Coordinates of C-alpha atoms and ligand atoms in Angstrom, one line a residue:
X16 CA -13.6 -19.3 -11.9
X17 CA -14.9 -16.2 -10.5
X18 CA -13.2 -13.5 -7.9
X19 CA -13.7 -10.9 -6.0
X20 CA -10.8 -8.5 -5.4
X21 CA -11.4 -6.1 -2.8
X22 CA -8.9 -2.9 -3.2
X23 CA -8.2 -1.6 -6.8
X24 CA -4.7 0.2 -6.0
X25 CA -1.2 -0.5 -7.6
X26 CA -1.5 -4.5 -6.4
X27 CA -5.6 -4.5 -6.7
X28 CA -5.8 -3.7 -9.9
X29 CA -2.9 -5.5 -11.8
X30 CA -3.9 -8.5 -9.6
X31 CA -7.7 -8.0 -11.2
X32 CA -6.4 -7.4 -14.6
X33 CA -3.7 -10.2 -14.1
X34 CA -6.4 -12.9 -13.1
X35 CA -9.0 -12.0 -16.1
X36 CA -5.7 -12.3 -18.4
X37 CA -5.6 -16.1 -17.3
X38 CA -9.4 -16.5 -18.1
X39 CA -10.6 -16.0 -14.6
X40 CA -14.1 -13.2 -13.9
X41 CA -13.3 -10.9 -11.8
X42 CA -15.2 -8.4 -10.1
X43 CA -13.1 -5.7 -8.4
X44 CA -14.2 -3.3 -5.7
X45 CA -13.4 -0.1 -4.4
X46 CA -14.5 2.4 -1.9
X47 CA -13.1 5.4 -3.4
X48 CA -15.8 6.4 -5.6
X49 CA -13.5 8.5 -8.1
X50 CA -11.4 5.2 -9.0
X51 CA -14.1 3.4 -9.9
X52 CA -15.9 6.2 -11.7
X53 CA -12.0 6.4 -13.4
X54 CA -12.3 3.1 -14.3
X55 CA -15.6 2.4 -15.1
X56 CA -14.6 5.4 -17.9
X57 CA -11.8 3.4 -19.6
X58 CA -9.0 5.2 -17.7
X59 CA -6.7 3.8 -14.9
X60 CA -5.9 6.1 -11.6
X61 CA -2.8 4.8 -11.1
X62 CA 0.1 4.8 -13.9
X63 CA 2.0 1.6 -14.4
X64 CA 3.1 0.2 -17.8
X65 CA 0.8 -2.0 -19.7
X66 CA -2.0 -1.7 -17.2
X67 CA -4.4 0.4 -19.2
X68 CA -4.5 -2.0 -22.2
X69 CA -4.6 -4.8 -20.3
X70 CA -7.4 -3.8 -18.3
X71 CA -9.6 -2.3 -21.6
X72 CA -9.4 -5.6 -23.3
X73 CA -10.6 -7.3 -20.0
X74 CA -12.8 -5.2 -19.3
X75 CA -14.1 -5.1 -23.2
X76 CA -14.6 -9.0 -22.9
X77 CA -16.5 -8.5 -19.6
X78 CA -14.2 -10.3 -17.6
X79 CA -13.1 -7.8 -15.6
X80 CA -15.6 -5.1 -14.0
X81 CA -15.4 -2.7 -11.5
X82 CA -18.0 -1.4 -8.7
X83 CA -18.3 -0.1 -4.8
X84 CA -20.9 -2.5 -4.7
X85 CA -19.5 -5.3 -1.9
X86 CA -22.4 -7.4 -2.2
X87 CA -22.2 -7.9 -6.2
X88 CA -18.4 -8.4 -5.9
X89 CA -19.0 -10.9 -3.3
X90 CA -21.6 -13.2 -4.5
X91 CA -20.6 -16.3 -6.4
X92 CA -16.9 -15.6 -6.0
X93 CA -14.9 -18.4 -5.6
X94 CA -12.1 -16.3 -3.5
X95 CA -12.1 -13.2 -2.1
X96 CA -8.8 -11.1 -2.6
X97 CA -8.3 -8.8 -0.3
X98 CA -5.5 -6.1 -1.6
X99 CA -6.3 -2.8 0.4
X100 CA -3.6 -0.9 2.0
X101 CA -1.8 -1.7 5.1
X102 CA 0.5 2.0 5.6
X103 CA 2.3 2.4 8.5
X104 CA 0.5 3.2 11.6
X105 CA 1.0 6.9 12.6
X106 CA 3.8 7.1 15.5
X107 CA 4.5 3.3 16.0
X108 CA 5.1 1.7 13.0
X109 CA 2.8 -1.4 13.3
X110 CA 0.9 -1.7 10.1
X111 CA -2.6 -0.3 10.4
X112 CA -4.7 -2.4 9.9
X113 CA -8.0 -0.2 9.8
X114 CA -8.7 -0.9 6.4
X115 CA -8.3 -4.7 6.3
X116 CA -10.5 -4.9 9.1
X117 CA -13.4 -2.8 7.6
X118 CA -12.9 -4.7 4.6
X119 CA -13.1 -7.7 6.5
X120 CA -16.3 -6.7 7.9
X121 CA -18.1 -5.6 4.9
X122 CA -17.2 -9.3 3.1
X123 CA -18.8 -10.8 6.1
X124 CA -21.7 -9.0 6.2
X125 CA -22.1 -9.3 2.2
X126 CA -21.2 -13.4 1.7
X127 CA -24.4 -15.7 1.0
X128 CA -22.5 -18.6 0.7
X129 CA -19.1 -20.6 1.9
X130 CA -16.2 -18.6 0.7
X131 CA -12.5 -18.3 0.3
X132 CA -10.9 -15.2 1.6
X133 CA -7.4 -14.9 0.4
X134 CA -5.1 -11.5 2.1
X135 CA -3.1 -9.9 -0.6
X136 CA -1.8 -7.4 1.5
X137 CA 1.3 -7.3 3.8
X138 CA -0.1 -8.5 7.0
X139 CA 1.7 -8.8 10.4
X140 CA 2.0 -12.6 11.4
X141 CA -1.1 -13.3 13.2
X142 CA -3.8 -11.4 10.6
X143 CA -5.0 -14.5 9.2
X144 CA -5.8 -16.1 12.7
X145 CA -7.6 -12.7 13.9
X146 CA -9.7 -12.8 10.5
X147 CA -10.1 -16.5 10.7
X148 CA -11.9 -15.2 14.6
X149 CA -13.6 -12.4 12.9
X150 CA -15.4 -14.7 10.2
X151 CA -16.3 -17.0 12.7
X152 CA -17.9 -14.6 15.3
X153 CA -19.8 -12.9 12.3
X154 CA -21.1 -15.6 10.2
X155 CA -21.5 -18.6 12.2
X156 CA -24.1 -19.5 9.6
X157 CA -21.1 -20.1 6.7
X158 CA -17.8 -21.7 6.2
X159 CA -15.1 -19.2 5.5
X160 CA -12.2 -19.9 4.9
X161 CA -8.7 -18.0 5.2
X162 CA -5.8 -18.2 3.1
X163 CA -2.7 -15.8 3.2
X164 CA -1.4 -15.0 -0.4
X165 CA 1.1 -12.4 -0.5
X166 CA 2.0 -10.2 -3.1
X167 CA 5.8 -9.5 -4.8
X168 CA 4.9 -7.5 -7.8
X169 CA 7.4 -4.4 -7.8
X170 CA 5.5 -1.0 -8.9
X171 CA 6.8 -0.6 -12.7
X172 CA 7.7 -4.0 -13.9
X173 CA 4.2 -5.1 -12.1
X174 CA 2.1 -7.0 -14.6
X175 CA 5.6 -8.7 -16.0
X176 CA 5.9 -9.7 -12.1
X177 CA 2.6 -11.1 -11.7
X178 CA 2.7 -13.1 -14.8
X179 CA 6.0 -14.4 -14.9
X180 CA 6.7 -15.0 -10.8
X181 CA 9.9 -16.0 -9.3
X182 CA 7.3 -17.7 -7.2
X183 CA 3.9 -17.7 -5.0
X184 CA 3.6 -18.1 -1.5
X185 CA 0.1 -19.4 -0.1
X186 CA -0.9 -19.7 3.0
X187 CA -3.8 -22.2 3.5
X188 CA -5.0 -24.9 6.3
X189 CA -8.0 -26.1 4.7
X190 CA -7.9 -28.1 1.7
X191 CA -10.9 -26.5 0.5
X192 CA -8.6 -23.0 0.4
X193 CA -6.2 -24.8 -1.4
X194 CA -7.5 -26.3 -4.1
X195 CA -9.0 -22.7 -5.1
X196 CA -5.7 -21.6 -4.7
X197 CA -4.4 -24.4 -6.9
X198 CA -6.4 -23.4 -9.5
X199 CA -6.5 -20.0 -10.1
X200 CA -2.9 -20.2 -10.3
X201 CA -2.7 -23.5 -12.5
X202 CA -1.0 -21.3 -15.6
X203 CA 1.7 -20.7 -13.4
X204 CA 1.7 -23.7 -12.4
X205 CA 2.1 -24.7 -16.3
X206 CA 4.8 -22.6 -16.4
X207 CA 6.8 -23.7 -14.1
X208 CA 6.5 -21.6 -11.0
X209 CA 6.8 -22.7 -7.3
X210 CA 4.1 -22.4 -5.8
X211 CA 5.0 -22.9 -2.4
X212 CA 2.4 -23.9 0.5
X213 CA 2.5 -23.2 4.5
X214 CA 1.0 -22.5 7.2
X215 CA -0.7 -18.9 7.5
X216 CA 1.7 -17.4 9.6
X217 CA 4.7 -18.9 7.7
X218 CA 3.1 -17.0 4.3
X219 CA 2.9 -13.9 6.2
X220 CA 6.2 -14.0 7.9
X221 CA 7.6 -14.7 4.1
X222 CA 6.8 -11.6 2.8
X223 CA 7.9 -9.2 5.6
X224 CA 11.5 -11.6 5.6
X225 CA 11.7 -11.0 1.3
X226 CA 11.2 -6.9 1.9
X227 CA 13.2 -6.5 4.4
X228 CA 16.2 -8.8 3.1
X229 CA 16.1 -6.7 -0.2
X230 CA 16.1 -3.2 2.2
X231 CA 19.0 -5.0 3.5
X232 CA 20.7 -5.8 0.4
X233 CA 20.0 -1.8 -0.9
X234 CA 20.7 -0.3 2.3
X235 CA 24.5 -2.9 2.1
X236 CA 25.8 -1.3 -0.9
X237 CA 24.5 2.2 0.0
X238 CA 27.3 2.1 3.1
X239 CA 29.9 0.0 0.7
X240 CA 29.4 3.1 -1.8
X241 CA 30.7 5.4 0.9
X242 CA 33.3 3.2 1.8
X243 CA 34.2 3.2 -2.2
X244 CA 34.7 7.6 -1.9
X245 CA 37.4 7.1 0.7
X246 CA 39.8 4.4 -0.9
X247 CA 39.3 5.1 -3.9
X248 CA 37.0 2.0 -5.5
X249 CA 34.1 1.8 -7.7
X250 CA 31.1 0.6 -6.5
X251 CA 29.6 0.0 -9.8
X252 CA 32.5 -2.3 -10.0
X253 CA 31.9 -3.7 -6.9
X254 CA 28.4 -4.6 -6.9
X255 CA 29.4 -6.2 -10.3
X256 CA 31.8 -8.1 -8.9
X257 CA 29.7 -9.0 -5.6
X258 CA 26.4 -9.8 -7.9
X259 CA 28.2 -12.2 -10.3
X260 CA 28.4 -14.6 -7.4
X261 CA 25.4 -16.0 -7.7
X262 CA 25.1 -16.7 -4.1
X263 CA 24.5 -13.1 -3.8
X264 CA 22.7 -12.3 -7.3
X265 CA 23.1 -9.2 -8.7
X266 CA 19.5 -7.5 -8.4
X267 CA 19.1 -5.0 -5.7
X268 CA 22.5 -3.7 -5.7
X269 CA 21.9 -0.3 -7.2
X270 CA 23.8 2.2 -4.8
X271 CA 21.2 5.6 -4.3
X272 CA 20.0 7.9 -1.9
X273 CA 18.8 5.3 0.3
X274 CA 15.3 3.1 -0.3
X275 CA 11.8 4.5 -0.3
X276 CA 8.5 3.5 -1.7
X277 CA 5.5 1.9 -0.7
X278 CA 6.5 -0.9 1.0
X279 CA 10.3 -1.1 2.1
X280 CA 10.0 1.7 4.4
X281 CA 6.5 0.6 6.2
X282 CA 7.5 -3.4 6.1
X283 CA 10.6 -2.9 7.6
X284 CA 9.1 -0.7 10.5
X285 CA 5.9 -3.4 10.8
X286 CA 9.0 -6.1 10.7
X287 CA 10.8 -4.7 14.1
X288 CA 7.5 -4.4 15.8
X289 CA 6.3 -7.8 15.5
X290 CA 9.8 -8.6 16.2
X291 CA 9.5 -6.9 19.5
X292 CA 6.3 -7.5 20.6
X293 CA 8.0 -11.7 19.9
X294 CA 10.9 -10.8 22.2
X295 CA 13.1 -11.7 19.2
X296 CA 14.8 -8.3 18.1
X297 CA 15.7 -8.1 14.6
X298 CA 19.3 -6.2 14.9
X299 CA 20.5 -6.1 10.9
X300 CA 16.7 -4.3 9.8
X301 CA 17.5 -2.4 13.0
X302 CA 20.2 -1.1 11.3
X303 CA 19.3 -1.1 7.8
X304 CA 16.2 1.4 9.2
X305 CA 18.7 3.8 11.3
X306 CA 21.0 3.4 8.4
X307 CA 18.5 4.4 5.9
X308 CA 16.9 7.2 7.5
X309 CA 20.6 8.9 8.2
X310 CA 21.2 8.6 4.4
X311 CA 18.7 11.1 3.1
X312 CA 19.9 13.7 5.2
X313 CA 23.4 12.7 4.1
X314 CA 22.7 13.5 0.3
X315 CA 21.3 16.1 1.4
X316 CA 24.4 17.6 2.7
X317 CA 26.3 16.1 -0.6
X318 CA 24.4 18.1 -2.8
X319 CA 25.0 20.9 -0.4
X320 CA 28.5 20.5 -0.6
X321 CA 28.6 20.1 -4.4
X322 CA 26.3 23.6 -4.9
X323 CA 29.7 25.1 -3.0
X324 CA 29.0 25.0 0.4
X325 CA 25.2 26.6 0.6
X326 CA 22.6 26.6 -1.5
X327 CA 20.8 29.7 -0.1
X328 CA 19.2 31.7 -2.6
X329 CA 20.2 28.9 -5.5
X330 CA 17.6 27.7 -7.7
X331 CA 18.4 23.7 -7.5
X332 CA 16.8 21.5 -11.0
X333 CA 15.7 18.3 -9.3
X334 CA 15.3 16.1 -11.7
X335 CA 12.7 12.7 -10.5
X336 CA 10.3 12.5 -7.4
X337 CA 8.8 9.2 -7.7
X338 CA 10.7 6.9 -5.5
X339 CA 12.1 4.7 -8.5
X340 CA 11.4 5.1 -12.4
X341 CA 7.8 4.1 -14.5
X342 CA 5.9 4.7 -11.6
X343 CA 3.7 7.8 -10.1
X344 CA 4.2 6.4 -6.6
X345 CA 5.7 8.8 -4.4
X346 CA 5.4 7.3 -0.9
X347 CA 8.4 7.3 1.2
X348 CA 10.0 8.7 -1.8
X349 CA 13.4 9.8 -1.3
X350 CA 12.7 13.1 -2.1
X351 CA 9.9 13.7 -0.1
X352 CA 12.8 14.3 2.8
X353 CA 15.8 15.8 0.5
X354 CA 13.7 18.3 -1.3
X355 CA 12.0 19.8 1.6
X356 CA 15.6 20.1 3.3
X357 CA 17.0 21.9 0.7
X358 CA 14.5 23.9 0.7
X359 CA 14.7 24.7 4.6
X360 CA 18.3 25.4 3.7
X361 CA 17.1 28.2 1.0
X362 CA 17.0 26.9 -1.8
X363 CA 14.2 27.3 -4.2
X364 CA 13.4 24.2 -6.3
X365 CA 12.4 23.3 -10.0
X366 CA 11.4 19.8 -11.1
X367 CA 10.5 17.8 -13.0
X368 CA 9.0 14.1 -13.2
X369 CA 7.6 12.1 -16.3
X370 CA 4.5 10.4 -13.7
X371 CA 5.3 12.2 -10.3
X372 CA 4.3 15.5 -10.2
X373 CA 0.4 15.7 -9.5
X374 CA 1.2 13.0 -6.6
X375 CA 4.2 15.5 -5.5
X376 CA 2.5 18.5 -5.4
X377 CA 0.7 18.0 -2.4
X378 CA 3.2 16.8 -0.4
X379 CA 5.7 19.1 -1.9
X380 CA 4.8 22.8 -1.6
X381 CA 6.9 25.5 -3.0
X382 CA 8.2 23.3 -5.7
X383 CA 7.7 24.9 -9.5
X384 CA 6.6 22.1 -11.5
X385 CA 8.4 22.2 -15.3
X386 CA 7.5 20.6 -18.7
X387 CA 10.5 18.9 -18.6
X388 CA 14.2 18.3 -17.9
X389 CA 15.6 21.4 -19.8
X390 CA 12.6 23.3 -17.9
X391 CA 13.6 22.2 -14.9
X392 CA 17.7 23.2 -15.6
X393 CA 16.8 26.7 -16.8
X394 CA 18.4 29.3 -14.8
X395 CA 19.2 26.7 -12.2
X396 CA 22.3 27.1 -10.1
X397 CA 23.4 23.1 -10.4
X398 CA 20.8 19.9 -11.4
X399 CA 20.0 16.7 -8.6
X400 CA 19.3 13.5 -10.6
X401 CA 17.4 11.9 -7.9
X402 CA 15.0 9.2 -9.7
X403 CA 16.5 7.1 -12.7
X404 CA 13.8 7.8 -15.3
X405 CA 15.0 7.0 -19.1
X406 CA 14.5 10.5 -20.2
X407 CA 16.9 11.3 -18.0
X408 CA 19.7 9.0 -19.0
X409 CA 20.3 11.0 -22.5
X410 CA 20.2 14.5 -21.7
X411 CA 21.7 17.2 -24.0
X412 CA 24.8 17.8 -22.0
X413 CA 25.6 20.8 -24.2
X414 CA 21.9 22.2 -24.1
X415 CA 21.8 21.1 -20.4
X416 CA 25.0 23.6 -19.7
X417 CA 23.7 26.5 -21.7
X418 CA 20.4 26.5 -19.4
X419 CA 22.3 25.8 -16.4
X420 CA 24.3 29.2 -14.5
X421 CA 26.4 26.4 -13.3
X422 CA 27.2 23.3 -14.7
X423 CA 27.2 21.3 -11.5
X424 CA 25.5 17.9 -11.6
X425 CA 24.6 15.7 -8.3
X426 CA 23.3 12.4 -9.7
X427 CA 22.3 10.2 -6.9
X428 CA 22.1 7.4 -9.3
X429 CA 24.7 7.3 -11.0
X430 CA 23.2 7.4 -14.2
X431 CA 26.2 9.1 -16.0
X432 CA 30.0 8.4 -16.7
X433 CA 32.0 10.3 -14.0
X434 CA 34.7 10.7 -17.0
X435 CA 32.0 11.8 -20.0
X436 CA 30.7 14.2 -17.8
X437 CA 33.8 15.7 -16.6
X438 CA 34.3 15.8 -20.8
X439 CA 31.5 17.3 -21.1
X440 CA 32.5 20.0 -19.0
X441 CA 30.8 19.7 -15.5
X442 CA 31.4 19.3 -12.3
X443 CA 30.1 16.2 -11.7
X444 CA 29.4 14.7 -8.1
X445 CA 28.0 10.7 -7.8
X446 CA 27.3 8.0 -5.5
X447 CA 30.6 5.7 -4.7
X448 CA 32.8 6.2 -7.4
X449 CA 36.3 7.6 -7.4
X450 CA 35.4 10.4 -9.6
X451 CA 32.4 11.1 -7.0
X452 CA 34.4 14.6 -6.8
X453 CA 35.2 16.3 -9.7
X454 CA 39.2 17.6 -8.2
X455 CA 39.8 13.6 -8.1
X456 CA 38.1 12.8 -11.5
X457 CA 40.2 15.6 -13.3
X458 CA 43.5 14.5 -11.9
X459 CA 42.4 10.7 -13.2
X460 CA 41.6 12.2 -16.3
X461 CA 44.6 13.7 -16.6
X462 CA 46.5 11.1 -15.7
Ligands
NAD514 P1 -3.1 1.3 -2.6 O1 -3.2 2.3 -1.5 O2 -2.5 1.7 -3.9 O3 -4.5 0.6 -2.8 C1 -5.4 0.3 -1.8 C2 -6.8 0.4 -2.4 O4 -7.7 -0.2 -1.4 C3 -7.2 1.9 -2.5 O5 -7.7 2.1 -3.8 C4 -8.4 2.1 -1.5 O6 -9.3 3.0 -1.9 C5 -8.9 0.6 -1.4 N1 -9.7 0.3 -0.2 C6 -9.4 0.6 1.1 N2 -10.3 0.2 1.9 C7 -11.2 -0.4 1.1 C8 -12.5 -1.1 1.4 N3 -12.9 -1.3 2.6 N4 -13.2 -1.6 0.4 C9 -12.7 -1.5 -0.9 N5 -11.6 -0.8 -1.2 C10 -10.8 -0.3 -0.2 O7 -2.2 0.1 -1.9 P2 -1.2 -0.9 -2.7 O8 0.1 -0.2 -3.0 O9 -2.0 -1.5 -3.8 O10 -1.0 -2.0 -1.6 C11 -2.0 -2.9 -1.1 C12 -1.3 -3.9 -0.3 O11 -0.4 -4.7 -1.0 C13 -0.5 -3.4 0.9 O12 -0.6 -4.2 2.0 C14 0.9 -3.4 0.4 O13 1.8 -3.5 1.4 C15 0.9 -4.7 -0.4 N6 1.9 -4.7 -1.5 C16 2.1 -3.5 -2.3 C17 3.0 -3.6 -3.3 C18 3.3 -2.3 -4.1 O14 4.3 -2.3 -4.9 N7 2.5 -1.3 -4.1 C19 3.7 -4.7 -3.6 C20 3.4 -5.9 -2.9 C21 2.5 -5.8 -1.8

């Protein structure tokens, strides 16, 4: 089979690569020259485990190639993915859907024959009918069919997602659509996979329920963490004991500085604005969103508190930027709001980040950018663990505290023992645990 797959970003191009690896041609395209100049070189823009071998041996076997060129990409495809971006509109928080639209427009005006065009991207309910309008208005001439496929890969563990799916949605009214469907995903089907069929707006609807149940989930255990620091409970232990049940599962109960990301953040504001404009208000992602927001500011005033009270004049060691580990995403990252803040409250900042930091540096000025960890801690006045990077779950305590002027550590995901790390000598502030101060950890450590 043969596809087009329009958008070669974090879900473009490990939905490319993904396809080729069960056998299928692909043709991806992209507007941004630069990626596909990048790609067309052998390298990948975007940094996500496994991609870059994956898409070399594809693209060695010329099953997988890359180009701006609409009309190649279109012709003879079978489907026609389309995975661009759908960010949150500026002010409102509707998805924009500028991008889909144009994309739209250019498949139309480059098809020669009948065609499937299946939406990879998060969509608001409705986008499949208004593109089902649009393909009708501008090629009467050709059947074009619509089928809404969305996408649950998470950034990091993506290609492991795509291949190995709890399960895929499709949207499709036409059998024609679904029989495509049916087959370019027949090696899931061989292994087992739902594959779950509805109606358009049912697919769409899917995908904006999953995100937002999962910010739900995050944003529970965030507030049960704080709940934990006054009585005195764990909340590791607790979201053990709450995820064994495996009515609730256990995945998505990591307590942090609140979720960020790509698409949390954007599908939960494009969630309570189809909600409204239905007249059917959507109270808990109400709250999850309020409730989310307020907790970025609150770690920043934790890791104020922690640095004594103010950090004017301190030099903090952030340590992470990306908004969750093995990726070089940074949109909606937490610290694109805690960093800045600390900043406004005078302190001068030096991180560090294994994928993050060319992505950061634009949105982050003032930062000084170090080699690594122990760069990052040297001189530094106390160190922030804000993403959960490996590298930064075996640190050299005792190297870590020579380099520090103050061996203070704020880690926001509770990477470390509260009682190794009072061992070791620091004061040690986390998210939700009894020890979260290090007056309370000493007199348990005593005890
Ligand atoms: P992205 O910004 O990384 O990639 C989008 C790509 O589309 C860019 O490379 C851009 O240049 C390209 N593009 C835009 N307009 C184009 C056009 N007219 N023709 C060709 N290329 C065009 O976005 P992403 O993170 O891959 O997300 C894509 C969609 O998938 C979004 O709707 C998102 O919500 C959804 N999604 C994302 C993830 C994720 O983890 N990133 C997971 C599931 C679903």
């Amino acid at each position: 089979m043969r596809i087009a797959m329009i958008g070669t970003g974090y879900v473009g191009l490990v939905s490319a690569a993904c396809f080729a690896e069960f056998g299928v041609e692909v043709v991806a395209v992209d507007n941004n020259q630069s990626k596909i100049d990048c790609l067309l070189k052998g390298s990948i823009p975007i940094y996500e485990p496994g991609l870059d071998d994956m898409v070399a041996r594809h693209a060695a076997a010329g099953r997988l190639n890359f180009t701006t060129d609409m009309k190649r990409a279109v012709e003879h495809a079978d489907a026609v993915f389309i995975a661009v971006g759908t960010p949150s509109r500026r002010g409102d928080g509707h998805a924009d859907l500028t991008y889909l639209f144009a994309a739209a427009e250019e498949i139309a005006h480059s098809l020669t024959a009948n065609a499937v065009v299946v939406t990879k991207s998060t969509v608001p309910v409705g986008t499949g009918r208004r593109l089902q309008q649009l393909f009708a208005k501008l090629r009467p001439d050709l059947v074009i069919e619509i089928a809404s496929n969305p996408e649950f890969l998470r950034e990091g563990s993506a290609i492991e997602d795509f291949l190995r799916p709890d399960r895929i949605v499709v949207g499709v009214e036409t059998a024609g659509a679904r029989q495509v469907l049916d087959r370019l995903y027949r090696p899931l089907n061989l292994i087992q996979t739902p594959i779950l069929f509805t109606s358009i707006e049912t697919a769409e609807l899917i995908k904006y329920a999953t995100n937002s149940f999962l910010a739900t989930k995050v944003t529970f255990i965030n507030e049960m963490a704080d709940l934990c620091e006054k009585v005195g409970a764990d909340v590791q232990a607790v979201a053990q004991g709450l995820g064994l049940d495996r009515r609730i599962g256990n995945k998505f109960l990591h307590p942090g500085p609140g979720y960020g990301g790509s698409c949390f953040p954007k599908d939960t504001a494009a969630l309570l604005r189809i909600a409204e404009e239905a007249n059917v208000p959507q109270r808990i992602v109400e709250s999850v969103v309020a409730v989310n927001e307020g907790r970025k500011r609150s770690m920043v005033r934790r890791i104020v508190q922690a640095c004594g009270g103010s950090v004017r004049g301190q030099t903090l060691a952030i340590l992470g930027v990306t908004f969750k580990p093995n990726t070089d995403d940074i949109r909606d990252s937490p610290a694109l709001v805690i960093i800045p803040a600390l900043q406004a409250e005078g302190a001068v900042i030096q991180a560090y980040d294994p994928e993050g930091m060319t992505a950061a540096d634009a949105e982050l000025p003032g930062v000084v950018w170090c080699q690594d960890a122990y760069g990052a801690m040297d001189n530094a006045d106390a160190v922030v663990i804000l993403t959960e990077w490996n590298v930064f779950r075996a640190l050299d305590l005792e190297q870590a505290k020579r380099l520090l002027r103050r061996p203070i550590m704020v880690d926001l995901r509770n990477v470390y023992e509260p009682r190794d790390m009072i061992a070791a000598g620091f004061s040690y502030s986390s998210i939700g645990r009894p020890a979260a101060n290090s007056a309370y950890a000493t007199e348990k450590a005593d005890a």
